[in-house]
Every structure is written in structure tokens, then in C-alpha cells.
Short mmCIF file of C-alpha atoms in Angstrom, two decimals:
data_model
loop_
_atom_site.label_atom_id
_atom_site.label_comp_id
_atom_site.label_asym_id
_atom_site.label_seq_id
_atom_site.Cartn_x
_atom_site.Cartn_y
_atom_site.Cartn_z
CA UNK A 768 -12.47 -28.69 18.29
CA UNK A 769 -14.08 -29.35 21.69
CA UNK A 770 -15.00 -32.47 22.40
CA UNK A 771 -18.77 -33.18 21.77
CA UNK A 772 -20.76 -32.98 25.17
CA UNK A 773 -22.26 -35.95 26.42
CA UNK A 774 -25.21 -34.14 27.17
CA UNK A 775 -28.19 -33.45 24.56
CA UNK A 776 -29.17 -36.34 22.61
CA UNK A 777 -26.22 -38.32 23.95
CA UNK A 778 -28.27 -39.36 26.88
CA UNK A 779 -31.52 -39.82 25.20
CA UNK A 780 -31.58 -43.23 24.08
CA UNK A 781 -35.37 -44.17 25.54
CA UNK A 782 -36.71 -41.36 23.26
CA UNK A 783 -38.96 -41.86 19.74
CA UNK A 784 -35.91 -42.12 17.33
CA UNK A 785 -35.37 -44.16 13.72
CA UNK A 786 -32.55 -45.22 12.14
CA UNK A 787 -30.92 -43.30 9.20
CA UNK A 788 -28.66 -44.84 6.54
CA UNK A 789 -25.37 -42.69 6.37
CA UNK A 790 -24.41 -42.41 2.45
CA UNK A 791 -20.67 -43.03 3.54
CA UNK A 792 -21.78 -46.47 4.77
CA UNK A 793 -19.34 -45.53 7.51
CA UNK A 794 -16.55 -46.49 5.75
CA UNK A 795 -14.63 -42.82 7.12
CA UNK A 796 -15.33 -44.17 10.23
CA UNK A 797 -13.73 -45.64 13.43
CA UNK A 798 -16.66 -47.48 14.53
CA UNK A 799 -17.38 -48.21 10.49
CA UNK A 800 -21.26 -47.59 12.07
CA UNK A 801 -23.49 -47.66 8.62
CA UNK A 802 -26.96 -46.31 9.92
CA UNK A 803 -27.34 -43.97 12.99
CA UNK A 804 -30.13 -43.31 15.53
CA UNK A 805 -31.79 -39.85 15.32
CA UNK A 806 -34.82 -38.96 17.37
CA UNK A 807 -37.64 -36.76 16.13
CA UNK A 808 -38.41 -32.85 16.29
CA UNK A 809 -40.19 -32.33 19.39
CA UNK A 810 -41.66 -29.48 20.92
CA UNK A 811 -38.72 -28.89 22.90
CA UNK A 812 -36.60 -28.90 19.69
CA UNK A 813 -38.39 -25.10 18.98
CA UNK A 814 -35.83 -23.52 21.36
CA UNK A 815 -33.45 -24.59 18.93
CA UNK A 816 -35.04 -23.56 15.86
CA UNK A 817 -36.49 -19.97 16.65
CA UNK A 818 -33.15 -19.48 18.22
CA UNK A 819 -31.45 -19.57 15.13
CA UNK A 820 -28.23 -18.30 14.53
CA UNK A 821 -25.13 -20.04 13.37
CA UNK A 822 -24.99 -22.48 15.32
CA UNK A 823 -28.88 -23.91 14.74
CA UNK A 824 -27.46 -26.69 12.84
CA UNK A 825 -24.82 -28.04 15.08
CA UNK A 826 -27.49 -27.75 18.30
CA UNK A 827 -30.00 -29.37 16.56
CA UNK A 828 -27.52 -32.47 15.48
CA UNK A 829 -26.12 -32.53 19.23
CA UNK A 830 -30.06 -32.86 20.16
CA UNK A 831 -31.19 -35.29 17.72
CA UNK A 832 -28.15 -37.67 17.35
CA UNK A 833 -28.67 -40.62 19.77
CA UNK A 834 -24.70 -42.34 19.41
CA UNK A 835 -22.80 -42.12 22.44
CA UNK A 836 -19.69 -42.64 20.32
CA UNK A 837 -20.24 -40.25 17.25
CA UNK A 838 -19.42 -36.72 17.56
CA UNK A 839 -20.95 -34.37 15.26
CA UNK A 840 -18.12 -32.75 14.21
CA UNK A 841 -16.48 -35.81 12.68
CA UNK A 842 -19.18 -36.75 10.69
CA UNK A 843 -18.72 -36.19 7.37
CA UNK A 844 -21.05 -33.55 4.95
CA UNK A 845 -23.34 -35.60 3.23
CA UNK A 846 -23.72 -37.60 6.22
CA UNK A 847 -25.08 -34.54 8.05
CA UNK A 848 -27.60 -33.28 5.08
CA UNK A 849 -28.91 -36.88 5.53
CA UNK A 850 -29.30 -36.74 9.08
CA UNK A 851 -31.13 -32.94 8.21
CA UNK A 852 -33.24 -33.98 5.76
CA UNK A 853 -34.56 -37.08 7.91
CA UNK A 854 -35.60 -34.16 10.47
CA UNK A 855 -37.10 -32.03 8.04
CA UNK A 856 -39.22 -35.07 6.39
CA UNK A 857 -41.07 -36.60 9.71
CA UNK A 858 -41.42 -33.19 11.12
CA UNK A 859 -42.98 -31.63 8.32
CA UNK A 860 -42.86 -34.11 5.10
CA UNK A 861 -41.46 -34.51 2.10
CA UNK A 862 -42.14 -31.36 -0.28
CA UNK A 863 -40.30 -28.15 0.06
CA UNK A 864 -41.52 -25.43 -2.03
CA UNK A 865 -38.60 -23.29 -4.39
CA UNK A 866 -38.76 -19.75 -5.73
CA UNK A 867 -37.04 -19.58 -8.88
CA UNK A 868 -36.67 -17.64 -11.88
CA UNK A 869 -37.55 -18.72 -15.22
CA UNK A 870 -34.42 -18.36 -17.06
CA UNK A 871 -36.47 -17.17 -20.47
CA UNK A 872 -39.03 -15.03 -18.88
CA UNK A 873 -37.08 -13.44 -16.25
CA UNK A 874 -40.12 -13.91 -13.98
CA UNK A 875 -40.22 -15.89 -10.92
CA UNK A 876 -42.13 -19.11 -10.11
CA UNK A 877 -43.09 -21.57 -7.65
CA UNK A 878 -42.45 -25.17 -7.47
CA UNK A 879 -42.10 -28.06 -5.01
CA UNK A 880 -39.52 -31.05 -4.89
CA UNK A 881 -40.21 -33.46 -3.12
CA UNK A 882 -37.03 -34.62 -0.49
CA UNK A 883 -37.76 -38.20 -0.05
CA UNK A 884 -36.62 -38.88 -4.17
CA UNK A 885 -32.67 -37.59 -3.44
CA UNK A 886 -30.69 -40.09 -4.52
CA UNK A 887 -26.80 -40.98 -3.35
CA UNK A 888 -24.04 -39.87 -4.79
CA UNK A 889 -21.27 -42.92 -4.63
CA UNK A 890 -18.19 -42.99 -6.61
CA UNK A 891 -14.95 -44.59 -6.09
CA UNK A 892 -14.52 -46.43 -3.36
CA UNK A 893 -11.95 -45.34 -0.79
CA UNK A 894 -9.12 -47.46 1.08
CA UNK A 895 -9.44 -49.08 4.68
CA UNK A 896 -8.35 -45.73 6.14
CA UNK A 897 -11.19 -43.60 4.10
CA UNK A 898 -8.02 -41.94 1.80
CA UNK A 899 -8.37 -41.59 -1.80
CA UNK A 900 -4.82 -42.26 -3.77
CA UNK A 901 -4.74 -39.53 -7.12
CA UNK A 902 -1.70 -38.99 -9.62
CA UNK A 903 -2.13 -35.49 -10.15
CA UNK A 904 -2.49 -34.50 -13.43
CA UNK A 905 0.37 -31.84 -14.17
CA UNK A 906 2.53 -32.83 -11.03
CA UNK A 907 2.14 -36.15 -11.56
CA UNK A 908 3.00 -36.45 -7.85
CA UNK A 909 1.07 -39.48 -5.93
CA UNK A 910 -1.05 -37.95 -3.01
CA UNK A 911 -3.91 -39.33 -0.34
CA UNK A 912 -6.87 -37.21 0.06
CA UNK A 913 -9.76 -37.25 2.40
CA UNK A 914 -12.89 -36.04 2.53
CA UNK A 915 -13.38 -33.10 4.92
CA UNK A 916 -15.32 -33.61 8.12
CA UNK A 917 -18.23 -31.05 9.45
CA UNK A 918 -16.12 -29.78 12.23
CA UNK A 919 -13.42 -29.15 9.51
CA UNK A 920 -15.82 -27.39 7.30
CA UNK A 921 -17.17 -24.92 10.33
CA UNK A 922 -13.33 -24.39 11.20
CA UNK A 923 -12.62 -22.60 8.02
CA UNK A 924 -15.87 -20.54 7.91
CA UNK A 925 -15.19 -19.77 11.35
CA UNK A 926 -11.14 -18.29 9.94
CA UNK A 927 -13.14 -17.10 6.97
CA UNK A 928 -14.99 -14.77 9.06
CA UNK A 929 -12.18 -13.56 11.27
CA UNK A 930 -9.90 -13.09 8.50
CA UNK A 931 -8.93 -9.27 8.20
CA UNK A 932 -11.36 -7.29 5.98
CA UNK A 933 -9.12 -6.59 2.47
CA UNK A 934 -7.41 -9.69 2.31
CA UNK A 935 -7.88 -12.27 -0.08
CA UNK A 936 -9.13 -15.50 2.26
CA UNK A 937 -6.88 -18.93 1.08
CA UNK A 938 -9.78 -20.87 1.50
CA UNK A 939 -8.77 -23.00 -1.29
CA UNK A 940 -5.24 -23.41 0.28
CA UNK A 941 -6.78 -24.05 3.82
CA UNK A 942 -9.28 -26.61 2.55
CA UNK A 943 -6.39 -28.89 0.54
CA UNK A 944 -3.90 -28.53 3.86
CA UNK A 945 -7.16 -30.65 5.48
CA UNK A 946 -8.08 -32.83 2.77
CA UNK A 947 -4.36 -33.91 1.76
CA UNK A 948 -2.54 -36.34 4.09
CA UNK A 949 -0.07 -37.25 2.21
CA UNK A 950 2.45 -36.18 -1.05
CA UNK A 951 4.47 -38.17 -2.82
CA UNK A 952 4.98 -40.73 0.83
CA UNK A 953 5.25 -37.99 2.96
CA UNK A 954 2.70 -37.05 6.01
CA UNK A 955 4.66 -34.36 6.97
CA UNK A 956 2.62 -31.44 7.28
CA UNK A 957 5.18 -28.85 7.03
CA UNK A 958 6.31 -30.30 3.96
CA UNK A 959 2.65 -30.49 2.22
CA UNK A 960 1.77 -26.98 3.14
CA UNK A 961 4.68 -26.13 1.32
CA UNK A 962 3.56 -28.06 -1.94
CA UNK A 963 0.17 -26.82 -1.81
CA UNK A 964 1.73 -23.43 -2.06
CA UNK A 965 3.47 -23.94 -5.28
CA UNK A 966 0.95 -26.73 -6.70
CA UNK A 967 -0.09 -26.12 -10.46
CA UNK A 968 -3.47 -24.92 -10.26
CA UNK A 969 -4.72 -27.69 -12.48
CA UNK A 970 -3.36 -30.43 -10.03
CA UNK A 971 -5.68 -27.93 -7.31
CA UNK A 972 -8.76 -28.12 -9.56
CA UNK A 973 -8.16 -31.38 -10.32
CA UNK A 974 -8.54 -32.73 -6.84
CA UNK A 975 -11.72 -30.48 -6.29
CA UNK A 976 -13.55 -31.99 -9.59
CA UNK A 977 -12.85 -35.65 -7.89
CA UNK A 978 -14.18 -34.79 -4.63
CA UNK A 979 -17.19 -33.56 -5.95
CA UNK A 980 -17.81 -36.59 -8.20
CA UNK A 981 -16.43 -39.29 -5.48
CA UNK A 982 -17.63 -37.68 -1.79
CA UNK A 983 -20.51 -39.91 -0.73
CA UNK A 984 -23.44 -37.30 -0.68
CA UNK A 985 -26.84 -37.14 -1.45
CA UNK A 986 -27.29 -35.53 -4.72
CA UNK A 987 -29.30 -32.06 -4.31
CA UNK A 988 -29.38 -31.02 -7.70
CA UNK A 989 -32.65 -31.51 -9.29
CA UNK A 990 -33.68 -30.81 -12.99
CA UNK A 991 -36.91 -28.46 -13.79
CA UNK A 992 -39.19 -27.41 -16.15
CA UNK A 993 -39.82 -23.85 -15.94
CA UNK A 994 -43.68 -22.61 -17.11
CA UNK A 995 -41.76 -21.39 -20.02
CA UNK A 996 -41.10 -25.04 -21.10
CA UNK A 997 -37.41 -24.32 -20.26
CA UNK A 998 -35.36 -26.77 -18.17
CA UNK A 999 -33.12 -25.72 -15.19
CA UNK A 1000 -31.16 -26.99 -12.78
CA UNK A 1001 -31.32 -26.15 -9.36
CA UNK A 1002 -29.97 -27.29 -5.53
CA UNK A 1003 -32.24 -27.48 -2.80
CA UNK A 1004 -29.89 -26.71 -0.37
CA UNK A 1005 -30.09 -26.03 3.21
CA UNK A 1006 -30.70 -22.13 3.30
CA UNK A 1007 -33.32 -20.38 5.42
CA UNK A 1008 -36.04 -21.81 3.78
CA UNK A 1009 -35.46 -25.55 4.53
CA UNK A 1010 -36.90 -25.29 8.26
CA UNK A 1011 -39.40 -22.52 7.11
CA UNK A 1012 -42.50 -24.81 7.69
CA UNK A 1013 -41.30 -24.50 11.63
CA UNK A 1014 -41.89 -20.41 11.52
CA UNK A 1015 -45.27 -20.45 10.12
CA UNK A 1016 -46.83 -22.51 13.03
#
């Protein structure tokens, strides 16, 4: 990946910002940094949004991120939905209205959920270097994990996308090659690709299920009540809705 440019919000420093706890703690970290400045939406920030596209998200965090020594790209996912939903919150508050369907009536509803309630998601906590150590179940070989960073997640969309039409994508493969750094005391990446090829798919599903439950993240599931009296479970998300407050000024 590029190297972030230091122009932006690198340079903004004097601007209206706040502080916003990362729910890594910064512990994935080189500068270990807990908390990060982020300014707010301005009126200049529009550009950004009604330009849309794929790459709204990554020019808006460029914009709004005031550390000169954080790049976006390394910051890990939940860190990024909590830098997103701080944005979303003082620009246009708290409540973001869902369309769902009731799962007994078949007949959809409205209903709001409120952002500021989203609690963290912390599990296990990792080693100095931000690795997780895992005996794998069926293996039983000893590897070190990591979570994947935001410029790792947009790489494999990006293959994803260019991957010939027909094909099944490996985006399961792709994703362990960057989250594994290490099998049974080897960092050699010729040599993991290799195991990840053969790896039980068990040991593969395995490492996914402790990810999920371990990856510090704010949790975006919520539980509701339908009008039917059923309950459901939902995730807010970050689809086209979640800056939809910006297109109806």
C-alpha cells in the first residue's frame, strides 16, 4: 500500500477535533497510542460524502484523522467503525433509523438504535507484538495470528474484484496467509502458504470463530422486538444508509 499522504487531516491539527478511545487500546500498535484525535464533519467534508464511491470511507478517515504518525491503512477494523461512528454521532446524533422485516409477519418495519449504547467487544488479550498463540484443534499445530489491518481488508476486496469472472475467489485462503505469521516456529511465508493449503478445514474455522470472539470491536449486533412481539437480531452496519442523514439536507 502507498504510504498515507501527509496532506488532509495530517496537517490540520488547529482544527475543532475530540479525542476517540480506540477499542484495541493500541495494543496492535507501534506507537501503543490508546485514543486518537478526529476533527468534525464540516462543510467542506460534503465533497467527500456526495462524492461517494469506494473510496468515501478511506477519504473521509484521511480528512478527519489528525495523527501525523497513524496511517489509515494500519489501523485495525473496529478501530475504524469507532472512528466512523464518532463522525456520524456529532454530525448528525445518535439514532439511526433500520428497515427490517418482521420475521413472523413477513412485513417490514421501522425502528431506531441508538449508536452511542455500542458496547466493546474485548476478549483475550494479545502478546507484546499484538499475535494471538492457538493450538489448532485437529492439527494440533501451534500458530500466531493477527488481526487484519484496514489496508489489508481493502487489499483483498480490491483482488476480489479483479479476480476472473468464473472462478471461485480464495478469499478464505488469502485472508489466513495475512492473519497467520507463524506455524509451528516458522515465519516463513512460503512454508505457511503451503499449510494453509492443506489445513483441515476445522483448524480454518476454528481460527475464524476466535477472531470473531477475541478482535477488539465494537459490538454492532443489537437485539429487537419486532411489532409482532418477536425478537431479532440485527447489525447496524455501515451500508448506504449510515451517512443517509447527509443526503437529505
Amino acid at each position: 500500500m502507498e504510504t498515507q499522504s501527509n496532506d488532509h487531516g495530517q496537517q490540520n491539527f488547529t482544527l475543532p477535533h475530540d479525542v476517540v478511545p480506540l477499542p484495541s487500546q493500541g495494543i496492535f500498535y507501534k506507537n501503543k497510542k490508546k485514543s486518537i484525535k478526529v476533527g468534525y464533519l464540516t462543510a467542506s467534508d460534503e465533497n467527500i460524502l456526495m462524492g461517494g464511491g469506494d473510496d468515501l470511507t478511506l477519504n473521509l478517515l484521511r480528512a478527519k484523522i489528525y495523527e501525523p504518525d497513524i496511517k489509515v491503512d494500519d489501523l485495525l477494523e473496529g478501530d475504524i467503525e469507532a472512528v466512523l461512528i464518532f463522525l456520524r454521532n456529532t454530525a448528525f446524533g445518535p439514532d439511526i433509523n433500520l428497515n427490517l422485516i418482521d420475521p413472523s409477519t413477513k412485513k417490514q418495519f421501522q425502528t431506531t438504535v441508538r449508536l452511542d449504547e455500542l458496547s466493546i467487544i474485548s476478549g483475550q488479550q494479545p502478546n507484546e507484538d499484538g499475535t494471538f498463540v492457538l493450538t489448532l484443534p485437529k492439527s494440533q499445530s501451534t500458530i500466531k495470528i493477527k488481526p487484519l489491518t484496514y489496508g489489508e481488508i481493502m487489499e483483498i476486496g480490491k483482488l476480489s474484484d479483479s479476480y476472473p469472472q468464473g472462478r471461485v475467489v480464495p478469499k478464505i485462503t488469502w485472508r489466513l496467509q495475512k492473519e497467520i505469521v507463524e506455524i509451528d516456529g516458522s515465519t516463513d511465508k512460503a512454508m505457511i502458504a503451503k499449510a494453509i493449503e492443506s489445513m483441515p478445514i476445522a483448524d480454518s474455522k476454528y481460527i475464524r470463530k476466535f477472531m470473531e470472539e477475541n478482535e477488539p470491536r465494537l459490538d454492532m449486533n443489537r437485539t429487537l422486538l419486532a411489532p409482532s412481539g418477536e425478537k431479532l437480531t440485527v447489525n447496524v452496519g455501515f451500508g448506504v444508509d449510515f451517512f443517509r442523514p447527509f443526503f437529505w439536507l
